[in-house]
GROMACS .gro file of N, CA, C and O in nm:
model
  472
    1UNK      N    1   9.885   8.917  17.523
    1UNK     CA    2   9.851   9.049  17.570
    1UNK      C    3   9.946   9.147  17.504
    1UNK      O    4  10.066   9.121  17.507
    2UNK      N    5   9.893   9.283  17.431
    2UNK     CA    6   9.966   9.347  17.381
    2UNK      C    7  10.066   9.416  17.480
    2UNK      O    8  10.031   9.411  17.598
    3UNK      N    9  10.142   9.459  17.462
    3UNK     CA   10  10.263   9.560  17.555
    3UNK      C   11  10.207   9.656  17.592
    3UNK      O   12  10.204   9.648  17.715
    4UNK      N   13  10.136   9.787  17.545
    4UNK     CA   14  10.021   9.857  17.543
    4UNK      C   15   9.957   9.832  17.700
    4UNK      O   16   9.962   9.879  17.814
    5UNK      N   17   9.871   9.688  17.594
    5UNK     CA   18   9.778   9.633  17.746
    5UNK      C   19   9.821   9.641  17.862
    5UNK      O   20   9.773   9.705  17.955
    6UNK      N   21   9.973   9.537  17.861
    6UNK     CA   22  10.054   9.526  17.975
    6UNK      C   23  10.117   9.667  18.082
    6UNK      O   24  10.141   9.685  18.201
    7UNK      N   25  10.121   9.726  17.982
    7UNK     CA   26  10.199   9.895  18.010
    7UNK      C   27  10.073   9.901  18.110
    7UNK      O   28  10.101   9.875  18.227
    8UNK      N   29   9.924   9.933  18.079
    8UNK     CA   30   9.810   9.944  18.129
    8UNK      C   31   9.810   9.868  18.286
    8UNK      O   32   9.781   9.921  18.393
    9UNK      N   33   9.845   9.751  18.265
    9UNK     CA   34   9.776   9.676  18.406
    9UNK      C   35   9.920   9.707  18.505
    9UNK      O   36   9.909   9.685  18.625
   10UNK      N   37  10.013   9.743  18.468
   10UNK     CA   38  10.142   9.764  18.570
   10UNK      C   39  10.150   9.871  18.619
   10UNK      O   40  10.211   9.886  18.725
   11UNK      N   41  10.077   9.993  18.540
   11UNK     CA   42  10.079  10.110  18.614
   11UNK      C   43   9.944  10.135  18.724
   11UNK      O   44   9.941  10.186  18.836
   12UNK      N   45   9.839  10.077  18.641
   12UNK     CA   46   9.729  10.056  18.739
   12UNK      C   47   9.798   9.982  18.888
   12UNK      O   48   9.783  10.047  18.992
   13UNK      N   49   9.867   9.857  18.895
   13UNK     CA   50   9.869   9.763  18.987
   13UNK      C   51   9.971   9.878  19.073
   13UNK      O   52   9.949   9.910  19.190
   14UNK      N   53  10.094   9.934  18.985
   14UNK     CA   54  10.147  10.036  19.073
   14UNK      C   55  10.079  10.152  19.158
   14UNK      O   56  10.084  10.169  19.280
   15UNK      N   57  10.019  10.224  19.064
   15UNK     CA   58   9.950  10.304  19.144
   15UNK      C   59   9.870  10.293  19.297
   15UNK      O   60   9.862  10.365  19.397
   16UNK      N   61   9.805  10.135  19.245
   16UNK     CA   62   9.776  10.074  19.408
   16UNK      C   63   9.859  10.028  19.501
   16UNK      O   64   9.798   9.965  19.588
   17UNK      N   65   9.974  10.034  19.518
   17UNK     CA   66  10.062  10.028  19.586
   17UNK      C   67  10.106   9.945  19.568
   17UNK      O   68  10.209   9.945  19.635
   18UNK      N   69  10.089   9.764  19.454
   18UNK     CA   70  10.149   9.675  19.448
   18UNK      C   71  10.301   9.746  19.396
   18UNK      O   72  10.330   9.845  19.329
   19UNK      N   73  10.379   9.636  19.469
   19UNK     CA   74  10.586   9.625  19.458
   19UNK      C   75  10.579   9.568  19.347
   19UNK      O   76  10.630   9.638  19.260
   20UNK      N   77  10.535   9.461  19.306
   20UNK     CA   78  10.576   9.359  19.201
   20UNK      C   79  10.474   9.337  19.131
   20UNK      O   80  10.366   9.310  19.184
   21UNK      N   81  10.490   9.343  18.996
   21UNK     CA   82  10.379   9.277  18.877
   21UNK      C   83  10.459   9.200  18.774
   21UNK      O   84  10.558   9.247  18.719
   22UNK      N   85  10.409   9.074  18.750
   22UNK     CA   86  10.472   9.049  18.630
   22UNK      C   87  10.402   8.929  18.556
   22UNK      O   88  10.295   8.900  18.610
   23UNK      N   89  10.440   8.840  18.429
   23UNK     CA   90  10.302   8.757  18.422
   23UNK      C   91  10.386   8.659  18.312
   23UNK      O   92  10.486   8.689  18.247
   24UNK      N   93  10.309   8.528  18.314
   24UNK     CA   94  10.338   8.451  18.311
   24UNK      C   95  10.287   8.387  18.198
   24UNK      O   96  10.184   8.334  18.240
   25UNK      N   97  10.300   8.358  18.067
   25UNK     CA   98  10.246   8.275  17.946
   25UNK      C   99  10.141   8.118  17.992
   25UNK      O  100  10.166   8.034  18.079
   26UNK      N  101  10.069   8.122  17.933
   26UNK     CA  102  10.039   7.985  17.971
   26UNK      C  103  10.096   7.843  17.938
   26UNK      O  104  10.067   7.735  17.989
   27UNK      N  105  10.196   7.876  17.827
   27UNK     CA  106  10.293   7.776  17.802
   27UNK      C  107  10.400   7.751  17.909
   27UNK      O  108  10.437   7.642  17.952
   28UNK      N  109  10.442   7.876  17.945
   28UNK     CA  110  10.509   7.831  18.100
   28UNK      C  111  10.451   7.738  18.209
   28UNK      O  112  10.526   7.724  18.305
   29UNK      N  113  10.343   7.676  18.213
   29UNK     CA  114  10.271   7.608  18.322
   29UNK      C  115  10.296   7.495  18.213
   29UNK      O  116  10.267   7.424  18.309
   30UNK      N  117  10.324   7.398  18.095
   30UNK     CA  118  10.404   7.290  18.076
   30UNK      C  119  10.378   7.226  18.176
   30UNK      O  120  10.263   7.192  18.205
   31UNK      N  121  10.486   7.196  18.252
   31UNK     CA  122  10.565   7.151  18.323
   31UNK      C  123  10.454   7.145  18.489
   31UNK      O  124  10.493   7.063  18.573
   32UNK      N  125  10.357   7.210  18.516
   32UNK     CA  126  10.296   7.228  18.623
   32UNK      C  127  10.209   7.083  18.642
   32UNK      O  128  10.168   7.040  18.534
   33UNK      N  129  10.180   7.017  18.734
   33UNK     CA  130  10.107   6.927  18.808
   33UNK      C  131  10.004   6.964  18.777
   33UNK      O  132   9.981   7.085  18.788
   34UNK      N  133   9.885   6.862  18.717
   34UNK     CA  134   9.739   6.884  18.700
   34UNK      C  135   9.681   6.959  18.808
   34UNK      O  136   9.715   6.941  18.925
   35UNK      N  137   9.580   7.058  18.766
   35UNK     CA  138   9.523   7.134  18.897
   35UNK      C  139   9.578   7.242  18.909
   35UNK      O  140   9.503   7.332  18.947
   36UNK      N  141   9.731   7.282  18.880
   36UNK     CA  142   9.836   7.388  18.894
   36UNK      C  143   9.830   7.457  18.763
   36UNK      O  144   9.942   7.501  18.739
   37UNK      N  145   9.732   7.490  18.652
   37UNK     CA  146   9.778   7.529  18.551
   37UNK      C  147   9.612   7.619  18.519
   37UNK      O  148   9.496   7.613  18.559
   38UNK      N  149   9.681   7.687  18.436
   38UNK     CA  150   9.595   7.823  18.419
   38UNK      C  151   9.439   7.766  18.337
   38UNK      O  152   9.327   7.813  18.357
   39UNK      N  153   9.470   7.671  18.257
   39UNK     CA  154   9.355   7.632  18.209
   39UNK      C  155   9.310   7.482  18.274
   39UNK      O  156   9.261   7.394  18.203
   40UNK      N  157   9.329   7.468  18.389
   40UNK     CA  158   9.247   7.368  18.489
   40UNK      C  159   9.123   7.477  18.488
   40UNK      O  160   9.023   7.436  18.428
   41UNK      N  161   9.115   7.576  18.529
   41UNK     CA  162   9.058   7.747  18.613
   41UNK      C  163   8.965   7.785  18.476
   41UNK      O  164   8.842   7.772  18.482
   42UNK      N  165   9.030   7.831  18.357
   42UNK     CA  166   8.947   7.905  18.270
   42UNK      C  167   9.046   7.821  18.144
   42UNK      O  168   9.166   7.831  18.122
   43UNK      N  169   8.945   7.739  18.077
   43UNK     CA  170   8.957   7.652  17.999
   43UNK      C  171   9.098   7.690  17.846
   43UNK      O  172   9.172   7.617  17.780
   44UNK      N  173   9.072   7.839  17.851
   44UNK     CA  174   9.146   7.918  17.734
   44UNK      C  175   9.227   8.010  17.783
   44UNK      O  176   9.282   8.096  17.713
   45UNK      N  177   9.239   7.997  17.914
   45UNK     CA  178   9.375   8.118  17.981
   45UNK      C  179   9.501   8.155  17.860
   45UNK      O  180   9.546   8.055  17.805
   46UNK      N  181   9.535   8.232  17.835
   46UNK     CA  182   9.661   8.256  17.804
   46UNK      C  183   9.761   8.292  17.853
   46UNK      O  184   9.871   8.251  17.816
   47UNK      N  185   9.741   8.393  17.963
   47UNK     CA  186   9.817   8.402  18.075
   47UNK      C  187   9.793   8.443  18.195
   47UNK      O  188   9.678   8.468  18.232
   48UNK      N  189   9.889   8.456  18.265
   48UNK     CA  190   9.852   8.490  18.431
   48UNK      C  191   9.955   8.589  18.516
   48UNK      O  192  10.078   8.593  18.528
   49UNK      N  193   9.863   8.655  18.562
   49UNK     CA  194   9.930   8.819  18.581
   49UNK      C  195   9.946   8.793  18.768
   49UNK      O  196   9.856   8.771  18.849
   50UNK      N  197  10.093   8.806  18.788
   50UNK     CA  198  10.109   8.781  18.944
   50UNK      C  199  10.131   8.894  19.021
   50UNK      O  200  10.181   8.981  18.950
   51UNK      N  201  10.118   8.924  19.115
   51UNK     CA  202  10.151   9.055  19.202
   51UNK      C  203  10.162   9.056  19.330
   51UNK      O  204  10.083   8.988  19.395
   52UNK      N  205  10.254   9.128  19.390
   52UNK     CA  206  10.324   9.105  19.504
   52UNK      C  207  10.314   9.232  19.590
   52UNK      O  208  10.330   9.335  19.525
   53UNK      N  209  10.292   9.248  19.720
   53UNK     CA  210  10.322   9.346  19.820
   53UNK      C  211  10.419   9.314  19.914
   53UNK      O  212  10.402   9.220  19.992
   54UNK      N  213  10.551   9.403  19.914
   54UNK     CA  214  10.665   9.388  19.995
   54UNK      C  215  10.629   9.372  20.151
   54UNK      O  216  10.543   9.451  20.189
   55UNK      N  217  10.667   9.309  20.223
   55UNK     CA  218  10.618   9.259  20.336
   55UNK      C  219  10.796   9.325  20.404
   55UNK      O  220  10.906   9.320  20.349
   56UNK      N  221  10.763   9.372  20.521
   56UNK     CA  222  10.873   9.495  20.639
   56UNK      C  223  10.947   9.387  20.677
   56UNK      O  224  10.885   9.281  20.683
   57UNK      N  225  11.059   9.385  20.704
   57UNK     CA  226  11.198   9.318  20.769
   57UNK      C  227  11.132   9.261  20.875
   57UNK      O  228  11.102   9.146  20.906
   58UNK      N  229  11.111   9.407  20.940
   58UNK     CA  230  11.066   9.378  21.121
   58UNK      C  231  10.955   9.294  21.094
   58UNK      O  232  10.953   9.188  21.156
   59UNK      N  233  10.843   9.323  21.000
   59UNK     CA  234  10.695   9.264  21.032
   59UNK      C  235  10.776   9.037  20.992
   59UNK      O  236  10.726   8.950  21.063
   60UNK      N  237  10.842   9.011  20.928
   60UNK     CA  238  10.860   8.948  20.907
   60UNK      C  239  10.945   8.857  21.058
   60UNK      O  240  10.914   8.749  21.108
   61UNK      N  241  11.023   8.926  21.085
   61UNK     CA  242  11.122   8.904  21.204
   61UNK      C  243  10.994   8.860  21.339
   61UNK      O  244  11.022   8.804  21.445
   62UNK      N  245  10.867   8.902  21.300
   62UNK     CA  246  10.730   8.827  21.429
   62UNK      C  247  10.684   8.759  21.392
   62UNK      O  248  10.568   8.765  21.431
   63UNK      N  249  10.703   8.670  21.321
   63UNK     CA  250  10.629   8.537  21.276
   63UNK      C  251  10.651   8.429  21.381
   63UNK      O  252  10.760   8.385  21.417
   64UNK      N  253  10.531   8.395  21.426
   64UNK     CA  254  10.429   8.429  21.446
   64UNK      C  255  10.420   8.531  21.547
   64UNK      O  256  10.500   8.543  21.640
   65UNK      N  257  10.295   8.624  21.519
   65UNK     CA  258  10.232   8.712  21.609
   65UNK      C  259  10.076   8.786  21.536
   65UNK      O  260  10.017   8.771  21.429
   66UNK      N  261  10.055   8.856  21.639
   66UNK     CA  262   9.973   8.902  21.637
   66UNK      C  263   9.977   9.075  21.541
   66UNK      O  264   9.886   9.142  21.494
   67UNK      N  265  10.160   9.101  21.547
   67UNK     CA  266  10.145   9.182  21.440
   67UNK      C  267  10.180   9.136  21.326
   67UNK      O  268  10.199   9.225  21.243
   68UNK      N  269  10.197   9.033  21.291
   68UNK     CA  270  10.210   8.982  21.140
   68UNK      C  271  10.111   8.923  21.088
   68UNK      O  272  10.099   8.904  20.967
   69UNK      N  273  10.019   8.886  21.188
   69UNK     CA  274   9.883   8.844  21.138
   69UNK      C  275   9.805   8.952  21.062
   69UNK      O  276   9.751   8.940  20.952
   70UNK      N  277   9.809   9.098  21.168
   70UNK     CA  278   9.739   9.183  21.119
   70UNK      C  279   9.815   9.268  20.978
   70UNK      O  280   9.760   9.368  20.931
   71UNK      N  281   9.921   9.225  20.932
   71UNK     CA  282   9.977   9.266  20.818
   71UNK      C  283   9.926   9.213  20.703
   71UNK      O  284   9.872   9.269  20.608
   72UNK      N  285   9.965   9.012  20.738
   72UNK     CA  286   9.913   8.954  20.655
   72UNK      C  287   9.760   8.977  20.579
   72UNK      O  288   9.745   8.964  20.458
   73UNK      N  289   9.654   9.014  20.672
   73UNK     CA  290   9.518   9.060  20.640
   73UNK      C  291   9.540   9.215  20.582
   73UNK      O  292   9.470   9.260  20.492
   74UNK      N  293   9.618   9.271  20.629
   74UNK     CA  294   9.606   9.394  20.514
   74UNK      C  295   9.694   9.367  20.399
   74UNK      O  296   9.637   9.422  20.305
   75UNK      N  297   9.780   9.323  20.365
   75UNK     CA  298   9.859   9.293  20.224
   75UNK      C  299   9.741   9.207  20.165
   75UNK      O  300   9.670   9.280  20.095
   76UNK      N  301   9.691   9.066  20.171
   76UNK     CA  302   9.561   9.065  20.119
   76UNK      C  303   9.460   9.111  20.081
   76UNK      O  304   9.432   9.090  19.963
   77UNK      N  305   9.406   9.158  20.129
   77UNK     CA  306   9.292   9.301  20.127
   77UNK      C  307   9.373   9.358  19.988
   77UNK      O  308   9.313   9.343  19.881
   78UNK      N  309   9.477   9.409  19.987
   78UNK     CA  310   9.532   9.489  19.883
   78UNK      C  311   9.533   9.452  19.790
   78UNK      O  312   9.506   9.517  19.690
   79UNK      N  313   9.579   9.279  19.794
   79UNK     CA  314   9.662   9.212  19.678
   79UNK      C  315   9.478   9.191  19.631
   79UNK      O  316   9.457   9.188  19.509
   80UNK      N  317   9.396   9.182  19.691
   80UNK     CA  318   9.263   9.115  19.634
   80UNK      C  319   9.195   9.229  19.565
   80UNK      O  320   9.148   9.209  19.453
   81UNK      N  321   9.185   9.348  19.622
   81UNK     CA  322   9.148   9.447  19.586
   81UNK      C  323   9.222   9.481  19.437
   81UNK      O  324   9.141   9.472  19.345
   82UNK      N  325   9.335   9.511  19.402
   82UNK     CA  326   9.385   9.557  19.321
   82UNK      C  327   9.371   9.422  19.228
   82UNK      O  328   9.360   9.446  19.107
   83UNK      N  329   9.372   9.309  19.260
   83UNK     CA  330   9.352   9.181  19.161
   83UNK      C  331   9.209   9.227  19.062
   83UNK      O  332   9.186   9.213  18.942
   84UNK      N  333   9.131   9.288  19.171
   84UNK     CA  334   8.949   9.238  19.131
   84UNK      C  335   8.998   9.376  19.004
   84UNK      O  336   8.991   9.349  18.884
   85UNK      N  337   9.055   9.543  19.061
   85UNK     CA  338   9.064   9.627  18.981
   85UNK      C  339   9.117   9.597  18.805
   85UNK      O  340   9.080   9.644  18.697
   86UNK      N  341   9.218   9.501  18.844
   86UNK     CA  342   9.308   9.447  18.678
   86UNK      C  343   9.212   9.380  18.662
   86UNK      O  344   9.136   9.446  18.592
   87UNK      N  345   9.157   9.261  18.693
   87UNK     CA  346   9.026   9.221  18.628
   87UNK      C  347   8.928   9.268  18.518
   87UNK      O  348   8.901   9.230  18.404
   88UNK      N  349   8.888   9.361  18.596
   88UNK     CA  350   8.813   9.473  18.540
   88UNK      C  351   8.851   9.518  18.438
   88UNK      O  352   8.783   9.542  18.339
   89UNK      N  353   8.973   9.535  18.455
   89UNK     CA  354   9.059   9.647  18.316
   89UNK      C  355   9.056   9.537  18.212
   89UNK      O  356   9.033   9.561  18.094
   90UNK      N  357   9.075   9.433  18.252
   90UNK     CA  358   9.138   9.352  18.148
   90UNK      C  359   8.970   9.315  18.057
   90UNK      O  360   8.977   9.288  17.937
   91UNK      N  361   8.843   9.318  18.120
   91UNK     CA  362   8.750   9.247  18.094
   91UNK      C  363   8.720   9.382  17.961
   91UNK      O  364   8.715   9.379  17.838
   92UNK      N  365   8.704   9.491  18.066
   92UNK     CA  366   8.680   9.612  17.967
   92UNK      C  367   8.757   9.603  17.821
   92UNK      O  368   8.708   9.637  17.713
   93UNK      N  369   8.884   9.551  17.841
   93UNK     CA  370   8.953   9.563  17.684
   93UNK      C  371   8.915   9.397  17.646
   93UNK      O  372   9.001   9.324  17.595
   94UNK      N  373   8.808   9.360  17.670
   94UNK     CA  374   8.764   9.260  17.604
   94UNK      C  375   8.835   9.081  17.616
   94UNK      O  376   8.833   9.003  17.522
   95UNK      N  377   8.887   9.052  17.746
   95UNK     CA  378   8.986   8.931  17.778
   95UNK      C  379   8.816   8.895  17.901
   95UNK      O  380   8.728   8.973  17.934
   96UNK      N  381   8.833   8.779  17.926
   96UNK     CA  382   8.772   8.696  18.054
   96UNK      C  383   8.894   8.700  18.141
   96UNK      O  384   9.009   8.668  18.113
   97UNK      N  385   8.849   8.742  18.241
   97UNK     CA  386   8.986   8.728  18.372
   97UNK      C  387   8.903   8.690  18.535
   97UNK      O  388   8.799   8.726  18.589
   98UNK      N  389   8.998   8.612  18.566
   98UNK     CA  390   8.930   8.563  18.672
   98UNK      C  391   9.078   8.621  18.798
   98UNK      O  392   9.199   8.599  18.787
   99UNK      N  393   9.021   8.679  18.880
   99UNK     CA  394   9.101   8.756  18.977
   99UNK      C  395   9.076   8.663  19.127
   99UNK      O  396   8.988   8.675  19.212
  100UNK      N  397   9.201   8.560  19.118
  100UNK     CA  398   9.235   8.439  19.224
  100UNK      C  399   9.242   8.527  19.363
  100UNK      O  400   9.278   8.645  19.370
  101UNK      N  401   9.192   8.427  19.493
  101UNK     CA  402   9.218   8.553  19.609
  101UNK      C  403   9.371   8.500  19.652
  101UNK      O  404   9.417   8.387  19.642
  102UNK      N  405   9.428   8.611  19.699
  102UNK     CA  406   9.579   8.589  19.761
  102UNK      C  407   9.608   8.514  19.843
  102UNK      O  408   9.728   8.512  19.869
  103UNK      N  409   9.523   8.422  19.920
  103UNK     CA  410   9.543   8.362  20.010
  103UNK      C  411   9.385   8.303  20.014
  103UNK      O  412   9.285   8.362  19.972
  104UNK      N  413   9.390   8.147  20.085
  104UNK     CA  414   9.244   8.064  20.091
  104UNK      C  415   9.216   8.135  20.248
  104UNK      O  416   9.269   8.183  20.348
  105UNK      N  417   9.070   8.096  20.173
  105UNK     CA  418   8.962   8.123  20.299
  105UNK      C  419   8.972   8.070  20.418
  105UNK      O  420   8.864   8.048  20.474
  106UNK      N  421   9.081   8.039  20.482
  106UNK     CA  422   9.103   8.008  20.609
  106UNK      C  423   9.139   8.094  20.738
  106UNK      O  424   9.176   8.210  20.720
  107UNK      N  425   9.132   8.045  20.859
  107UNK     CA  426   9.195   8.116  20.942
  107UNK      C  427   9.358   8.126  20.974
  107UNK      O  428   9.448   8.047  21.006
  108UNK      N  429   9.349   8.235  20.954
  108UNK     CA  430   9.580   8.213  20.988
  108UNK      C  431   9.598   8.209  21.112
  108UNK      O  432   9.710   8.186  21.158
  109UNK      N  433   9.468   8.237  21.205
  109UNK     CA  434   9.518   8.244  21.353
  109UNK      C  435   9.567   8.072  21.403
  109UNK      O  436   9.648   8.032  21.487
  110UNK      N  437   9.456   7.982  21.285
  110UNK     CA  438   9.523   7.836  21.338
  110UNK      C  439   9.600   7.839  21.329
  110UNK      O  440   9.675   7.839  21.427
  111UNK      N  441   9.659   7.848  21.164
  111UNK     CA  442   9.745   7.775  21.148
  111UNK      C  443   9.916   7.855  21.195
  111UNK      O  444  10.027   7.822  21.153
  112UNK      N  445   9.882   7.956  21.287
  112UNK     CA  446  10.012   7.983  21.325
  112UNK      C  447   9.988   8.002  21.525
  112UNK      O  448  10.054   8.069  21.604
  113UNK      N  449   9.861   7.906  21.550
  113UNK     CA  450   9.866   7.885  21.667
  113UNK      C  451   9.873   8.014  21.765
  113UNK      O  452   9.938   8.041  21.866
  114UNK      N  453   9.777   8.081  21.688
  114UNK     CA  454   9.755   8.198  21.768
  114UNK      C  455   9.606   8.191  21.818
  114UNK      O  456   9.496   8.165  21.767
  115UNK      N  457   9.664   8.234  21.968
  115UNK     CA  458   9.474   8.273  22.019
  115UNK      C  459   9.420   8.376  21.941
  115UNK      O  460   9.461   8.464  21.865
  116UNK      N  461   9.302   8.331  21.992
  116UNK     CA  462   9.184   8.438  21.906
  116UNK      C  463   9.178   8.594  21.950
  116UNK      O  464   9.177   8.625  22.069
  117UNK      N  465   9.175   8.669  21.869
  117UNK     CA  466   9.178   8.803  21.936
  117UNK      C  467   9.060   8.854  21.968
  117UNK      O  468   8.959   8.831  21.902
  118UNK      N  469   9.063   8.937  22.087
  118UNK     CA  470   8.908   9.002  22.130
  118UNK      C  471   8.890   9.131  22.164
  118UNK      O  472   8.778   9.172  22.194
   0.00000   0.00000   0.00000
């Protein structure tokens, strides 16, 4: 990816409020467990663009609850949203990009043993 390009997808990902962007060669995955590597996914990856939303002291300090649940679903939402947007950018300047969701399709209320909300 040219620097250019890159300049491109960091200010986009900023502008959406992502904290962190940064990305990863596909030679760096070496070393990764079959299944864990960019071209298990898309046969010719070259690399992989990661991004992060800063998660609050306090929101962290309720794990588990019911307000960190509802954080967790909005930092997702974001991280997915702004994933699908670099996608886009990247497809437009002519790359295949596949925009991973931030988290699997599960419920977090199991797995942090929270009742269901109503």
């Amino acid at each position: 990816m040219s620097d250019e390009l890159w300049l491109k997808v960091k200010r986009l990902a900023t502008s959406r409020g992502i904290d962190l962007t940064g990305i990863a060669e596909n030679e760096d995955f070496k070393q990764a467990p079959p299944g864990h590597r960019p071209t298990d996914l898309l046969s010719d990856a070259k690399a992989v663009i990661v991004m992060a939303v800063r998660m609050p002291r306090g929101v962290a300090m309720l794990i588990p609850s019911h307000v960190y649940l509802s954080w967790y679903y909005t930092a997702n939402r974001k991280l997915n949203d702004v994933a699908l947007e670099v996608a886009m950018l990247l497809e437009r300047e002519g790359y295949v990009a596949v925009p991973i969701p931030a988290s699997e399709p599960y419920d977090l209320r199991e797995e942090l043993n929270l009742p269901a909300v109503i």
